[in-house]
JSON list of C-alpha atoms in Angstrom, two decimals:
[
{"chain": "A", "resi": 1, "resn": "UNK", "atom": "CA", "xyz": [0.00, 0.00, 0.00]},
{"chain": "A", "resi": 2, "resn": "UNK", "atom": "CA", "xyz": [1.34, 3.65, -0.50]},
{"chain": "A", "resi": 3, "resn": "UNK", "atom": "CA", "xyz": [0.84, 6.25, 1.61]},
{"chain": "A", "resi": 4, "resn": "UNK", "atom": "CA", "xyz": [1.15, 10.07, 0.12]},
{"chain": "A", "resi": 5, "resn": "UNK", "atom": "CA", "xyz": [1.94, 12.97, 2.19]},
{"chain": "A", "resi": 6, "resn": "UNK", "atom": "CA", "xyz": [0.17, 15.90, 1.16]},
{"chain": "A", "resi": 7, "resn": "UNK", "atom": "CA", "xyz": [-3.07, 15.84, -0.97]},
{"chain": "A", "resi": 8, "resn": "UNK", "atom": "CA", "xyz": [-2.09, 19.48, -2.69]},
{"chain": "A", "resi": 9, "resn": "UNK", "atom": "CA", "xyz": [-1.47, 19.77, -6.28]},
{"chain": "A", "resi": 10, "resn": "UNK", "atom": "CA", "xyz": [1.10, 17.18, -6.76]},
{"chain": "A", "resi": 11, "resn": "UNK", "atom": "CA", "xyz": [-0.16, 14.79, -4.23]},
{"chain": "A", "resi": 12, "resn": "UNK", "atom": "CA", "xyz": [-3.66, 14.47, -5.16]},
{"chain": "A", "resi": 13, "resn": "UNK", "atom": "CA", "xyz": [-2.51, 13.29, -9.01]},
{"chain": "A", "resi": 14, "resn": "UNK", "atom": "CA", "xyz": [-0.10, 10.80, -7.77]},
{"chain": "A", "resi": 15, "resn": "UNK", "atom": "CA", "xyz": [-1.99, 9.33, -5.44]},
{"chain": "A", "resi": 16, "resn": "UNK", "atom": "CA", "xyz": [-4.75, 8.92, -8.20]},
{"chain": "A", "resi": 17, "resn": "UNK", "atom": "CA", "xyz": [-2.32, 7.91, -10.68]},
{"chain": "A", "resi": 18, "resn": "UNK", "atom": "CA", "xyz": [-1.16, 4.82, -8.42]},
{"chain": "A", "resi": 19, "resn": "UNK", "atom": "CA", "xyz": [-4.48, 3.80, -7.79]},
{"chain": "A", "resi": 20, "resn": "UNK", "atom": "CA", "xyz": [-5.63, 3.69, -10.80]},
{"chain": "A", "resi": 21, "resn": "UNK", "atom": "CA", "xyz": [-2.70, 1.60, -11.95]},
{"chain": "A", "resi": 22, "resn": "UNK", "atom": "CA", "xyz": [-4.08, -0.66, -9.34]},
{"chain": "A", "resi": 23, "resn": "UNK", "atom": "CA", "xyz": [-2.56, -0.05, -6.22]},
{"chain": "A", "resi": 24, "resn": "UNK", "atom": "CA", "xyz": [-4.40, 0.78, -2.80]},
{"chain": "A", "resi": 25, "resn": "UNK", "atom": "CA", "xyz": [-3.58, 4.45, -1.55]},
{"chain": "A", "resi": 26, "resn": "UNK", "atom": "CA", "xyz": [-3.89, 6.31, 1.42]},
{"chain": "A", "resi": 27, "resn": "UNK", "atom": "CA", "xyz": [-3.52, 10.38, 1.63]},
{"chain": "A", "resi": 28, "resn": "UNK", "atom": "CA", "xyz": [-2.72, 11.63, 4.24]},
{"chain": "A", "resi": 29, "resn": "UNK", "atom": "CA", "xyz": [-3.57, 15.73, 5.15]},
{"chain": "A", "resi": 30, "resn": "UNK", "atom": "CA", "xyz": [-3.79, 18.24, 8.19]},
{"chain": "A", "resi": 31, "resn": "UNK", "atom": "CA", "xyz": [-6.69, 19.88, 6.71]},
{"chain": "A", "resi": 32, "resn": "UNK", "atom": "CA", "xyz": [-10.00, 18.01, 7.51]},
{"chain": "A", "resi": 33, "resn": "UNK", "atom": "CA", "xyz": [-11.90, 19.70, 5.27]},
{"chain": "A", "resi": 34, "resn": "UNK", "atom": "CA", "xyz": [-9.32, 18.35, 1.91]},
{"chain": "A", "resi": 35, "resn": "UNK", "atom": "CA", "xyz": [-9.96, 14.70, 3.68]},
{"chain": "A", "resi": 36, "resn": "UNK", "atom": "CA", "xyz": [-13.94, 14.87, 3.65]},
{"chain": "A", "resi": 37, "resn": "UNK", "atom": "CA", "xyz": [-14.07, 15.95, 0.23]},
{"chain": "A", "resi": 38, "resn": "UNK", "atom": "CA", "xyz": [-12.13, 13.23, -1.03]},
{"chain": "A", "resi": 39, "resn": "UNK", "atom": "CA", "xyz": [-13.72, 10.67, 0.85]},
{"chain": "A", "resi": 40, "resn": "UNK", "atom": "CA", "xyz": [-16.74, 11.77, -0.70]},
{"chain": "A", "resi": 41, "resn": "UNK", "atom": "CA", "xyz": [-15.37, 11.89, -4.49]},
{"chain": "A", "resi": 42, "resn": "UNK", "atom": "CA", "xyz": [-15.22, 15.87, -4.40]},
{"chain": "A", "resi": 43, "resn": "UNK", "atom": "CA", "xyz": [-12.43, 17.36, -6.30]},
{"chain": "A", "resi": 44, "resn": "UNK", "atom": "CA", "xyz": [-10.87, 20.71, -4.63]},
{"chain": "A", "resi": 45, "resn": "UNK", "atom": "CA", "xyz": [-8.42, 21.06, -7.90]},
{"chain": "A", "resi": 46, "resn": "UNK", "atom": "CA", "xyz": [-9.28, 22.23, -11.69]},
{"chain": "A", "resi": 47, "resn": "UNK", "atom": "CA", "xyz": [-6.99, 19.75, -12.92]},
{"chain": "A", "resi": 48, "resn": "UNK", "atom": "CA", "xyz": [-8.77, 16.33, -11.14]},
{"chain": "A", "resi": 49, "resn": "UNK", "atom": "CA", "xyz": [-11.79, 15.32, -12.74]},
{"chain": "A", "resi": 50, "resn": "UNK", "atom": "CA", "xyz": [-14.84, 14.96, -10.22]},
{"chain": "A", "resi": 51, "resn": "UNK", "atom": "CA", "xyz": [-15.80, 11.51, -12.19]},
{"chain": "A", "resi": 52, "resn": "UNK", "atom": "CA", "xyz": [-12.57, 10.27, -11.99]},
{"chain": "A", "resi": 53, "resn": "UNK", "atom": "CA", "xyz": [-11.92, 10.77, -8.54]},
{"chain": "A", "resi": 54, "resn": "UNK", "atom": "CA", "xyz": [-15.75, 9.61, -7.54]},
{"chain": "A", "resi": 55, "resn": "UNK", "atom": "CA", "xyz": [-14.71, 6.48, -9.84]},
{"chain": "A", "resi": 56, "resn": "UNK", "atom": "CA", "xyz": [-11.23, 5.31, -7.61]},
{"chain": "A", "resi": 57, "resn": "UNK", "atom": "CA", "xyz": [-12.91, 6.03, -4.16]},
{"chain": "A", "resi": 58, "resn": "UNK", "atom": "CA", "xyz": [-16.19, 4.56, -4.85]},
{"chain": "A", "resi": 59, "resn": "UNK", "atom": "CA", "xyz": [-14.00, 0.90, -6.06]},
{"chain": "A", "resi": 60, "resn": "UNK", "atom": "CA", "xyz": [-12.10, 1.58, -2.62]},
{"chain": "A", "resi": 61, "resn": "UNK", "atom": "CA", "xyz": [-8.43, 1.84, -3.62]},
{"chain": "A", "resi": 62, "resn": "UNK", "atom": "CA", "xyz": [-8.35, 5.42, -2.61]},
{"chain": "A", "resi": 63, "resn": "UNK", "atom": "CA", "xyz": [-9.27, 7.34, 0.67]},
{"chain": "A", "resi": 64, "resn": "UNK", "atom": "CA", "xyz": [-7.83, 9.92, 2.47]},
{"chain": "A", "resi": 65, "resn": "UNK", "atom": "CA", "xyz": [-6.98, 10.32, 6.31]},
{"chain": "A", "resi": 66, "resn": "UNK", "atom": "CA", "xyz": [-5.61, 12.95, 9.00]},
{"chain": "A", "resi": 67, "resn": "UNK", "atom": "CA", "xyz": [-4.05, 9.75, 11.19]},
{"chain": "A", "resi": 68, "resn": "UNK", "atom": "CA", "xyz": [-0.70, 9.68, 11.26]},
{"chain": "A", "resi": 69, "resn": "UNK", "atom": "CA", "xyz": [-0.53, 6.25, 12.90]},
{"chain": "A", "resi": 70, "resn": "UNK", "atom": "CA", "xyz": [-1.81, 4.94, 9.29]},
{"chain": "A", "resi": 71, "resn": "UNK", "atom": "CA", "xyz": [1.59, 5.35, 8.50]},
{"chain": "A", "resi": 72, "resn": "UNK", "atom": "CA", "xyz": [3.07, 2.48, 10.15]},
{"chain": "A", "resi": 73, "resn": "UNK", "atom": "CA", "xyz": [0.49, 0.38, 8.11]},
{"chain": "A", "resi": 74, "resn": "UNK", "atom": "CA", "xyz": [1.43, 1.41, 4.71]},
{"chain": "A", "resi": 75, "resn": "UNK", "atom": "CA", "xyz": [4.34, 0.37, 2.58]},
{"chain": "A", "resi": 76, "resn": "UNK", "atom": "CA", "xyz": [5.73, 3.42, 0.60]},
{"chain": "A", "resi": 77, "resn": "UNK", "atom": "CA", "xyz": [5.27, 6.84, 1.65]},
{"chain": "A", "resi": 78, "resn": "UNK", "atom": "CA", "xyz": [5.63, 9.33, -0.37]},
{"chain": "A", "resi": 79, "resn": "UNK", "atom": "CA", "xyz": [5.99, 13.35, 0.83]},
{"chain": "A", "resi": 80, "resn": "UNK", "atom": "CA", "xyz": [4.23, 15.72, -1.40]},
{"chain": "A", "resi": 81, "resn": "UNK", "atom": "CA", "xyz": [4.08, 19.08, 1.30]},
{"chain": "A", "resi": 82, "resn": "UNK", "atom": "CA", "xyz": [4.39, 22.09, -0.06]},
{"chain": "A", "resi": 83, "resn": "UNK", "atom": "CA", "xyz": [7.97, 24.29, 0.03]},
{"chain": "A", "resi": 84, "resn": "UNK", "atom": "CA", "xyz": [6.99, 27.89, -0.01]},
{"chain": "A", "resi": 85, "resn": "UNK", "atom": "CA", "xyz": [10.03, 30.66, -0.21]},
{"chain": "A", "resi": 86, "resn": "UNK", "atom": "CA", "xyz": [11.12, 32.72, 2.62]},
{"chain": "A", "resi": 87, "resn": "UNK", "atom": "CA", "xyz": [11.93, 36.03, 2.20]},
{"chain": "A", "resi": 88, "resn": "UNK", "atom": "CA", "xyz": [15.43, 35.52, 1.69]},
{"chain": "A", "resi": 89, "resn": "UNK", "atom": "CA", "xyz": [14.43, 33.14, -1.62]},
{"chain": "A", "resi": 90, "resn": "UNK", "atom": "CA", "xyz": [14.79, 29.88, -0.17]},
{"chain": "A", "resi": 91, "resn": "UNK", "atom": "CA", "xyz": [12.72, 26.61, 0.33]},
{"chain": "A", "resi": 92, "resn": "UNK", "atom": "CA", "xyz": [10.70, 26.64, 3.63]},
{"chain": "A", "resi": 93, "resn": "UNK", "atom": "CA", "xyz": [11.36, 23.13, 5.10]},
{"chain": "A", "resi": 94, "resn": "UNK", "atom": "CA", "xyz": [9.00, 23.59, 7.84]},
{"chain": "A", "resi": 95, "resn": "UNK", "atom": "CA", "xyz": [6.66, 21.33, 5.81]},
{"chain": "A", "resi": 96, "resn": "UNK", "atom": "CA", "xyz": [9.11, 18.60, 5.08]},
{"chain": "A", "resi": 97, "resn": "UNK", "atom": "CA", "xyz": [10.89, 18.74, 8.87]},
{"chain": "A", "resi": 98, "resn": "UNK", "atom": "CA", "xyz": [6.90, 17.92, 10.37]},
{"chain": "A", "resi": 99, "resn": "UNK", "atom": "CA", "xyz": [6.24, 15.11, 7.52]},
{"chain": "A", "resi": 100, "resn": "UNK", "atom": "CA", "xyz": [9.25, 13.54, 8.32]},
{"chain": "A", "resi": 101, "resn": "UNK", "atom": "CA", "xyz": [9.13, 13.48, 12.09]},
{"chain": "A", "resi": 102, "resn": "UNK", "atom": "CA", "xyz": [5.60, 11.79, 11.31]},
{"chain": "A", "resi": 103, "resn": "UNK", "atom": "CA", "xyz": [7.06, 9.44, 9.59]},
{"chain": "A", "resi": 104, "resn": "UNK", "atom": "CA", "xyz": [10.00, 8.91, 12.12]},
{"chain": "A", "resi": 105, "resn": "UNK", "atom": "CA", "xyz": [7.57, 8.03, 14.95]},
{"chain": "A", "resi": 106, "resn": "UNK", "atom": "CA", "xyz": [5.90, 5.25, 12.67]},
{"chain": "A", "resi": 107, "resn": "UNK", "atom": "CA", "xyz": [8.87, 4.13, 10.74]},
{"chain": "A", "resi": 108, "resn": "UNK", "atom": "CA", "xyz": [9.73, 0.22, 10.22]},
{"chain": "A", "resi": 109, "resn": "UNK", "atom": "CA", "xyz": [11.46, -2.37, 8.26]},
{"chain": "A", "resi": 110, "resn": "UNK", "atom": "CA", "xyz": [11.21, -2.56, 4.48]},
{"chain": "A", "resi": 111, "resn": "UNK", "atom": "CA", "xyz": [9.64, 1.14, 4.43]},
{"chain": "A", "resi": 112, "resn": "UNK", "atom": "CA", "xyz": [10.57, 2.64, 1.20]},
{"chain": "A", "resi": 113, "resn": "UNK", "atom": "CA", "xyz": [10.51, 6.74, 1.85]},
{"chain": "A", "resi": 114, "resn": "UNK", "atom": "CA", "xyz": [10.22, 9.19, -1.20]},
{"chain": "A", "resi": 115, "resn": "UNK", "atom": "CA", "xyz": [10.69, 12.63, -1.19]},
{"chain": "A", "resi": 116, "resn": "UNK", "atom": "CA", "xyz": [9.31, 14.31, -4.45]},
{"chain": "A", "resi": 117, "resn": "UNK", "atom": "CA", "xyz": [8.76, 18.09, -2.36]},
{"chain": "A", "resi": 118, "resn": "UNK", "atom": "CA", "xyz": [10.84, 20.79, -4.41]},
{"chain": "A", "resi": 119, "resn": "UNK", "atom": "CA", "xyz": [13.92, 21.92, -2.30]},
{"chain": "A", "resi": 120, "resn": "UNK", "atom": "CA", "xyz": [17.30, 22.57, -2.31]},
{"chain": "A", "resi": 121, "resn": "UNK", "atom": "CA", "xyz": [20.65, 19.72, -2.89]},
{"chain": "A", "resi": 122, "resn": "UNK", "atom": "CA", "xyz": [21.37, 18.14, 0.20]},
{"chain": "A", "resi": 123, "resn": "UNK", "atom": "CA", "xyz": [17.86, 17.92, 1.75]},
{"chain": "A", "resi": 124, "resn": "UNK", "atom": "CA", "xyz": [17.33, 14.30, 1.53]},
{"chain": "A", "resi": 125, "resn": "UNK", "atom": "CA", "xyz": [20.50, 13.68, 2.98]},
{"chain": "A", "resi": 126, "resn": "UNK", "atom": "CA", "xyz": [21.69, 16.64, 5.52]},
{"chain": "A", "resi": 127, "resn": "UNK", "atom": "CA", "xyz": [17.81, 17.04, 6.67]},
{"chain": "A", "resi": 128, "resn": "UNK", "atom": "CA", "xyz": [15.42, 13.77, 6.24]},
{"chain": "A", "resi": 129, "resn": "UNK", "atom": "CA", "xyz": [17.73, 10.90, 6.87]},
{"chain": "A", "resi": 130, "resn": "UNK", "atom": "CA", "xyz": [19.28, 12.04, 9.81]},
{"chain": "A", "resi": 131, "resn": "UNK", "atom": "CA", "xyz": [15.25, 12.24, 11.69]},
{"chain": "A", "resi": 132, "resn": "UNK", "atom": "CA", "xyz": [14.81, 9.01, 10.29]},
{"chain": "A", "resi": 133, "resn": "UNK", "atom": "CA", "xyz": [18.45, 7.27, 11.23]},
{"chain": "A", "resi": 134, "resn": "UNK", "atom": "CA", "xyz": [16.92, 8.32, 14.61]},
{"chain": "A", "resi": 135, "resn": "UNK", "atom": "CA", "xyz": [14.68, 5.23, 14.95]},
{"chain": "A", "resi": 136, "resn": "UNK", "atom": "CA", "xyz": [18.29, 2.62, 15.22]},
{"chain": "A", "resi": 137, "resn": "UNK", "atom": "CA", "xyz": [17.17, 1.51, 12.00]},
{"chain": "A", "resi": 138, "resn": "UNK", "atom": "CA", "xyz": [19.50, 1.43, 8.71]},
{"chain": "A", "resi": 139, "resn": "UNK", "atom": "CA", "xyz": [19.17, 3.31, 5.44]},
{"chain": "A", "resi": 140, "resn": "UNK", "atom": "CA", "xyz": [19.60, 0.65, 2.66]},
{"chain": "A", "resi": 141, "resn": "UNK", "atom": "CA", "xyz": [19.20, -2.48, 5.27]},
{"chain": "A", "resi": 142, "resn": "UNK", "atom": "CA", "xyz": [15.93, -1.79, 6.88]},
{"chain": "A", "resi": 143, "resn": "UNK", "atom": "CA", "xyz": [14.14, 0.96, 5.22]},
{"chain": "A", "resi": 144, "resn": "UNK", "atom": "CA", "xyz": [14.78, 3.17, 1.50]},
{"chain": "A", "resi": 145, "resn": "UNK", "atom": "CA", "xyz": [15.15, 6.44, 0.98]},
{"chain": "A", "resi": 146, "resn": "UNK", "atom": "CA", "xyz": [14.89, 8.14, -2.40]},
{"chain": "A", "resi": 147, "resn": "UNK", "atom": "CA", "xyz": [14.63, 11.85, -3.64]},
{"chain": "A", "resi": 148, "resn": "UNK", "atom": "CA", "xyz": [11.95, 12.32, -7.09]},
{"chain": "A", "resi": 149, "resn": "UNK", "atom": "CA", "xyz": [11.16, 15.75, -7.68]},
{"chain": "A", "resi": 150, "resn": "UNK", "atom": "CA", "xyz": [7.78, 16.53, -8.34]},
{"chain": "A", "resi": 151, "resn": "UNK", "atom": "CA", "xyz": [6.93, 17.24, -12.36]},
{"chain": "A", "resi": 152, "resn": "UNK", "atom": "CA", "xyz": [3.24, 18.01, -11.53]},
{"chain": "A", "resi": 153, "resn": "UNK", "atom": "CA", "xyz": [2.36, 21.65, -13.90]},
{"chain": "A", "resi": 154, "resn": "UNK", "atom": "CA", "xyz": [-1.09, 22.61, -12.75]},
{"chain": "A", "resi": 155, "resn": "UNK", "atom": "CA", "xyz": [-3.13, 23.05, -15.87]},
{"chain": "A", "resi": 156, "resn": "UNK", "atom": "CA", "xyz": [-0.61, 21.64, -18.45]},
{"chain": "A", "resi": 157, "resn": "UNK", "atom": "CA", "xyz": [-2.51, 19.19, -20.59]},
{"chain": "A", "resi": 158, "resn": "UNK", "atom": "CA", "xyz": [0.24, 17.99, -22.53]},
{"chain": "A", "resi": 159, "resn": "UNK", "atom": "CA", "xyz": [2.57, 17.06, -20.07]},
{"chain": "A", "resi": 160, "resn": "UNK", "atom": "CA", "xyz": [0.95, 14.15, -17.82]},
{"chain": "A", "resi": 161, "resn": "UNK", "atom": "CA", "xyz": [2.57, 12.16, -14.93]},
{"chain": "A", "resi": 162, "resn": "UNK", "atom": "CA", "xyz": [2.39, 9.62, -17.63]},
{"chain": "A", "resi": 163, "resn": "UNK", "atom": "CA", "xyz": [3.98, 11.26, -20.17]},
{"chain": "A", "resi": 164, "resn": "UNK", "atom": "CA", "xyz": [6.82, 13.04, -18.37]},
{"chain": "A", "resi": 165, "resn": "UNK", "atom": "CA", "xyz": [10.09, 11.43, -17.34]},
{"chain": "A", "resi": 166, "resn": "UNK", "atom": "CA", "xyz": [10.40, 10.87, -13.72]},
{"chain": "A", "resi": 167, "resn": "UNK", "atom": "CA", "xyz": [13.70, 11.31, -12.21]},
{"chain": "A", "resi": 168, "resn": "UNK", "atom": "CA", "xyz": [15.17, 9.33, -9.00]},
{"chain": "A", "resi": 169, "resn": "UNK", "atom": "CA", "xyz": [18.18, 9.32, -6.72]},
{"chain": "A", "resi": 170, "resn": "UNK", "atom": "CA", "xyz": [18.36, 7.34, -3.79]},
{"chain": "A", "resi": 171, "resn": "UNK", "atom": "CA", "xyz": [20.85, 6.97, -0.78]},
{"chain": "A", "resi": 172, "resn": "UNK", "atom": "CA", "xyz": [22.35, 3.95, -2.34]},
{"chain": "A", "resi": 173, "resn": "UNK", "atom": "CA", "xyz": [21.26, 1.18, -5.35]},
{"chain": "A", "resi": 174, "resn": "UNK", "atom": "CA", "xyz": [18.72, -0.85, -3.26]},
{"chain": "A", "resi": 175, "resn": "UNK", "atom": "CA", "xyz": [16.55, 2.59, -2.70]},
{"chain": "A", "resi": 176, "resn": "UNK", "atom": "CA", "xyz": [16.97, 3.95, -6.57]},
{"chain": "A", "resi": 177, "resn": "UNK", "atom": "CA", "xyz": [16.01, 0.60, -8.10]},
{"chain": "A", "resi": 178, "resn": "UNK", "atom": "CA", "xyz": [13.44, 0.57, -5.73]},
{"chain": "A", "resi": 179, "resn": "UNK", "atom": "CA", "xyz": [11.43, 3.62, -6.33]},
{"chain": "A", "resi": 180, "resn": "UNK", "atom": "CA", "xyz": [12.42, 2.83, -10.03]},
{"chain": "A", "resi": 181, "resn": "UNK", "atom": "CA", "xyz": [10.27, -0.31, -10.34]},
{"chain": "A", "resi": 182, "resn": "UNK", "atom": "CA", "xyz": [7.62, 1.63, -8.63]},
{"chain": "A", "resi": 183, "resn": "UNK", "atom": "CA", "xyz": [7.33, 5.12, -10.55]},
{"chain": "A", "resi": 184, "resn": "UNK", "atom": "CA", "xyz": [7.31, 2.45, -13.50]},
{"chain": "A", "resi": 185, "resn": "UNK", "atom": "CA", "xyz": [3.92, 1.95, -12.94]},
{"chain": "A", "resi": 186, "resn": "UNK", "atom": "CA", "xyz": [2.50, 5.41, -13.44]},
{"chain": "A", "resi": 187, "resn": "UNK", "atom": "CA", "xyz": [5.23, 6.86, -15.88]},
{"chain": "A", "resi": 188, "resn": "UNK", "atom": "CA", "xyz": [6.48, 5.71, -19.38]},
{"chain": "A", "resi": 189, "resn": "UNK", "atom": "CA", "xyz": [10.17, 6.87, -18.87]},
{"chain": "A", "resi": 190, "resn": "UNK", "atom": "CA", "xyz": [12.60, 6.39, -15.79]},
{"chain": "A", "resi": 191, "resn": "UNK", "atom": "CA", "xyz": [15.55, 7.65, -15.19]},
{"chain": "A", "resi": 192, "resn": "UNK", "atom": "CA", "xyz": [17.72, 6.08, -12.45]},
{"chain": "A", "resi": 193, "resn": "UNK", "atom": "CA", "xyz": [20.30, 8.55, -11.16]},
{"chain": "A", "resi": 194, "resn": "UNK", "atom": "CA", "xyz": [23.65, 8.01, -8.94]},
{"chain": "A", "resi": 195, "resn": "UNK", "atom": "CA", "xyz": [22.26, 10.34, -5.80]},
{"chain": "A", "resi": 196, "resn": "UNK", "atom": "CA", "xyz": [20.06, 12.01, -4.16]},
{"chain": "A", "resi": 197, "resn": "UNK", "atom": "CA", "xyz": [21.85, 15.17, -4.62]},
{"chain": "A", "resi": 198, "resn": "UNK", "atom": "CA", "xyz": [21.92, 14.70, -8.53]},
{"chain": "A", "resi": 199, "resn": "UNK", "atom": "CA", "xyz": [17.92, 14.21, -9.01]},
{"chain": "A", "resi": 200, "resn": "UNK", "atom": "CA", "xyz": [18.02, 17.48, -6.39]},
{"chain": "A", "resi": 201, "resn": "UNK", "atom": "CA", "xyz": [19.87, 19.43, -9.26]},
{"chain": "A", "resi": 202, "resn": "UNK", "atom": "CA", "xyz": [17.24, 18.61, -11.87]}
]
């Protein structure tokens, strides 16, 4: 099961994309009034179709949730928060800093983490693994951790998830190949890189 962080403009679409390729998603959201609507098949974004969404939740391999504790159940979570700038220009990590402690407290073996929130080279490493190492267990031996920037362009309706390459980089091979064989199943092309850092940069 996947779990996505965030139910904003690019975690709505990829949690609908993954369960319409068949898998069973939970998103998760601080604002009650995002998690009612979805439960009842009510899209809050111009770019999700009401019928489509209506279709997923009504066949039950979509609903949406402010627990946290779901996490633990789930098997990939994936953080979609938002990254607004400060005033001085950069990436507010607030949002990724809370997600990530979430995830910290519910954590366990064979979790396979994905950030895809825009920010800055080095956050996957210098800011979310070191909450996560936290819990005694081991990147790349007990849970995965991959960076895939978010290619979500509100309105665009040429460019798809589908149709537009998806980038990851994760702490070491087992985490890339990983989130490779998954992001397979919602996008036609790919591409495995050697870091973190590097699918940062794109």
């Amino acid at each position: 099961e996947i779990g996505t962080v965030g139910l904003g403009y690019v975690g709505l679409p990829l949690a609908l994309a993954f369960a319409e390729a068949g898998f069973s998603v939970t998103g998760f959201d601080s604002e009650q009034d995002r998690v009612n609507k979805i439960n009842k098949g009510i899209s809050y974004l111009l770019d999700i179709d009401e019928k489509r969404l209506k279709k997923i939740v009504a066949g039950g391999l979509f609903k949406a949730t402010t627990s946290k504790s779901d996490l633990g159940r789930v098997d990939i979570i994936i953080i979609c928060v938002p990254t607004p700038l400060t005033r001085t220009k950069e990436p507010d990590l607030t949002y990724i800093i809370d997600a990530t402690r979430d995830i910290f407290r519910f954590l366990r073996r064979g979790h396979l983490v994905i950030l895809e929130s825009t920010t800055y080279p080095g956050t996957t490493r210098e800011v979310v693994l070191p909450i996560l190492e936290n819990t005694g267990l081991r990147c790349g031996d007990d849970y995965f951790l991959t960076f895939s920037p978010e290619r979500i362009d509100p309105g665009n309706r040429k460019y798809s998830i589908k149709n537009t390459p998806k980038i990851v980089g994760g702490m070491e091979p087992n985490s890339t190949r990983l989130a490779a064989l998954l992001y397979a199943h919602v996008s036609e092309k790919v591409i495995e890189v050697s870091s973190p850092e590097a699918a940062e940069m794109d």
